[in-house]
Coordinates of C-alpha atoms in Angstrom, one line a residue:
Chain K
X1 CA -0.1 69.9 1.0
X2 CA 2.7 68.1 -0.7
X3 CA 5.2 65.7 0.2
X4 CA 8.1 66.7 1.9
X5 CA 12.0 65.9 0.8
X6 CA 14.2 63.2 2.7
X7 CA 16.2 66.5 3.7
X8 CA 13.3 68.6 4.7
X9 CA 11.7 65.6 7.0
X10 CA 15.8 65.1 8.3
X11 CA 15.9 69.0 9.1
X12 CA 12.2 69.0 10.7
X13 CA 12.9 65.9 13.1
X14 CA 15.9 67.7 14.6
X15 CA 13.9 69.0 16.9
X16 CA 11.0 66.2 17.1
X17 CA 12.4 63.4 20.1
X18 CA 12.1 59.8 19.5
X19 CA 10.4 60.1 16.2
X20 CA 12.0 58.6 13.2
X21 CA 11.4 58.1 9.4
X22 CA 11.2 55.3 8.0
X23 CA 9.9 54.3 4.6
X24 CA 7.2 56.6 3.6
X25 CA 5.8 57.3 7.5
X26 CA 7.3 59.0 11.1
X27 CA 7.0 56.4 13.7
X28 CA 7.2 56.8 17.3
X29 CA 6.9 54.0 20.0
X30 CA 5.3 55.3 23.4
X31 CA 5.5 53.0 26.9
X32 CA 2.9 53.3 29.0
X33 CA 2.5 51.9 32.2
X34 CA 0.3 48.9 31.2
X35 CA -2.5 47.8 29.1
X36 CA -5.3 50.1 30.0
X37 CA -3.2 53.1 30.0
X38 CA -2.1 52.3 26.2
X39 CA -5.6 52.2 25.2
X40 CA -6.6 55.6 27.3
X41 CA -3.6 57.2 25.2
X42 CA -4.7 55.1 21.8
X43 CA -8.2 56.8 22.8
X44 CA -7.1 60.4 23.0
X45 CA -5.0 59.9 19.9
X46 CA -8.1 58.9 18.0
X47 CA -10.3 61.7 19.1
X48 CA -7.4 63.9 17.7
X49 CA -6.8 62.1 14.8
X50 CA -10.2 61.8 13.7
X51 CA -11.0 65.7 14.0
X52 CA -8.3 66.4 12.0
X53 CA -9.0 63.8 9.5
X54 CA -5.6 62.4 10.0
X55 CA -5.5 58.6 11.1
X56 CA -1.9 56.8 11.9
X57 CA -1.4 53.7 11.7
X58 CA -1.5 52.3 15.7
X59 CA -0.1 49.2 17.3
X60 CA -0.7 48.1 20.4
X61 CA 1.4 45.7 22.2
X62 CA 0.6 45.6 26.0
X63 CA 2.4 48.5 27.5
X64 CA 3.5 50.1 24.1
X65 CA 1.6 52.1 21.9
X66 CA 3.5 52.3 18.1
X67 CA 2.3 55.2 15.9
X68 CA 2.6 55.4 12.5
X69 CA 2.2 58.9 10.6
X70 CA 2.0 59.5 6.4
X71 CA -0.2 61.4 3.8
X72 CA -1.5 58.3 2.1
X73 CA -3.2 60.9 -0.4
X74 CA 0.2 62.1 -1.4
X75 CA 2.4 59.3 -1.2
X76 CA 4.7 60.3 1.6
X77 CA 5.3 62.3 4.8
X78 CA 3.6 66.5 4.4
X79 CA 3.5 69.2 7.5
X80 CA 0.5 67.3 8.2
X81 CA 1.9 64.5 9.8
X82 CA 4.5 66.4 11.5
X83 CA 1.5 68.7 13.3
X84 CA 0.1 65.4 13.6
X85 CA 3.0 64.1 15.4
X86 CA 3.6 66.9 17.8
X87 CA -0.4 67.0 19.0
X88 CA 0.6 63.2 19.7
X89 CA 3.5 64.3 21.8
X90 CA 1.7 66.3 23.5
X91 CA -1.4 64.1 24.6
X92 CA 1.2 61.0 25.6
X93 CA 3.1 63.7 27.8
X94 CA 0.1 65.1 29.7
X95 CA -1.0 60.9 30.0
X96 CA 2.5 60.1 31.6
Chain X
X1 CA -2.6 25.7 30.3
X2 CA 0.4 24.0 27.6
X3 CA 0.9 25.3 24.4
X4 CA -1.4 23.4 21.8
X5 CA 0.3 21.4 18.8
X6 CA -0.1 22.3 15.6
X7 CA -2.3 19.6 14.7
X8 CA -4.9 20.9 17.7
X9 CA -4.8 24.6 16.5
X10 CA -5.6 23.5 13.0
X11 CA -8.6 21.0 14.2
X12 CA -9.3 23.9 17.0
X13 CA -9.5 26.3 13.5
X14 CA -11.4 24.5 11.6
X15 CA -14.7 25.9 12.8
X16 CA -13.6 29.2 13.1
X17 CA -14.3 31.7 10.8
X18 CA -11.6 34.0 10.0
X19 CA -8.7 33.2 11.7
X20 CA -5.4 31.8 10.7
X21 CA -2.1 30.7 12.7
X22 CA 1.2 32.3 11.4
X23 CA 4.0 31.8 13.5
X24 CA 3.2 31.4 17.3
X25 CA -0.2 33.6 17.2
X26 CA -3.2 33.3 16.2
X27 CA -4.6 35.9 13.7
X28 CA -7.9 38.1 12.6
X29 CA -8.7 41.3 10.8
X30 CA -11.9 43.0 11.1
X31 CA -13.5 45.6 9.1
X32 CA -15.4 48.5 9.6
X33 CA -17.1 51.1 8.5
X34 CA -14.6 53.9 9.8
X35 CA -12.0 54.3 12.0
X36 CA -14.1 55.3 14.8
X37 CA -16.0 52.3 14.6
X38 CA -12.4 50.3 14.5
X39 CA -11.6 52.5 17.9
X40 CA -14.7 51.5 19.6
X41 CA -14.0 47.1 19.4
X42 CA -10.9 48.2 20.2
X43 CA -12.1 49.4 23.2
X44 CA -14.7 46.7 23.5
X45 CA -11.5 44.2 23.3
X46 CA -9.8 45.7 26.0
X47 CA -12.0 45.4 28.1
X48 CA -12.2 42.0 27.6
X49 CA -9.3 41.4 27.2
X50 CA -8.1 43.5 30.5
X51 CA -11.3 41.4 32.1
X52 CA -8.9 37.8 31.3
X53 CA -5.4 39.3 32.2
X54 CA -4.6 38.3 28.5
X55 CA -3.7 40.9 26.0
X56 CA -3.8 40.2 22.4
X57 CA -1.9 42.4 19.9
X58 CA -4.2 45.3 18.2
X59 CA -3.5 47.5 14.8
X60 CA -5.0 49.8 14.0
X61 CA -5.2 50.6 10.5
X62 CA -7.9 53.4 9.7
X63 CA -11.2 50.6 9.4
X64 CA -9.2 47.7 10.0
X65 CA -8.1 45.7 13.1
X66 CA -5.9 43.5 13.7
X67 CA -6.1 40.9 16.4
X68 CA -3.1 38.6 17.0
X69 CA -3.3 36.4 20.0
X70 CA -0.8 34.6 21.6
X71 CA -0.2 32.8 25.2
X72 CA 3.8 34.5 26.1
X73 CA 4.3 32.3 29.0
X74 CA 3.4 29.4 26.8
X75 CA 5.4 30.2 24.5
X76 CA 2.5 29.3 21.6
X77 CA -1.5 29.7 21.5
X78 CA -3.0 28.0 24.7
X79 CA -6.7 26.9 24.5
X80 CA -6.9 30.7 26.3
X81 CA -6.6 32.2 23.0
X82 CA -8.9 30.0 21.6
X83 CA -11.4 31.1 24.4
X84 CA -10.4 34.8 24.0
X85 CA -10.8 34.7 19.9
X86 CA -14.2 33.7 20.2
X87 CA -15.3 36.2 22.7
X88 CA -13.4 38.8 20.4
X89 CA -15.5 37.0 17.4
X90 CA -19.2 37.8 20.0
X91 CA -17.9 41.7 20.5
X92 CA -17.3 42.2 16.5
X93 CA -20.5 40.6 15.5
X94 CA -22.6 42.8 18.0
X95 CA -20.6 45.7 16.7
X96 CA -21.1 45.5 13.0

């Protein structure tokens, strides 16, 4: 899976809200409502990240959950991360 | 609880192993074997920390985590984080 162009990862976050890209990674910052339901989301991310043997990079500051996607092995962002990225959507919008 | 001086964080640090003071927080990484490992002290630090009403930074990066503490209200570390990094330091060593 290789990595993706500047244009191709601009084209594919049209449609991807409050995601950006910056340096080699897609970030996202979620707000939860407090501590504990940061670490609930953190704790579903993991269990997703870890069976597709895809780990971001997360923060955890209080309330806000900062996620940080990129295909280490290939030295920038691949369709990985965006799949990645949408699965992560998808959890924090069912944990809202 | 007042903010310490500088002078008291570095006597406070000085038997404490792995910890550092940048800025207005004090900092640790830890290291394990995996990232599910790194997710499970996380978890074992919320609770904790969630148990103290004081709520330290966490990263997450794949086997690493982390830790930056810091008293907000204070406006610089309070013997609180002291108290907290130590029972962080307890929760790691079990863990490892």
């Amino acid at each position: 899976m290789a990595a993706l162009s500047k244009v191709e990862i601009q084209q594919k976050l049209k449609d991807m809200q409050g995601w950006s890209h910056m340096g080699k990674a897609l970030h996202k910052k979620y707000t939860l409502k407090s501590f504990m339901p940061a670490i609930n989301l953190v704790n579903k991310i993991a269990a997703v990240a870890e069976k597709e043997a895809h780990h971001p990079d997360i923060t955890i500051n209080y309330n806000i959950v900062a996620i940080s996607l990129s295909t280490h092995s290939e030295g920038g962002i691949t369709q990985k991360d965006f799949d990645l990225a949408r699965q992560i959507d998808q959890l924090a919008s069912e944990h809202s």
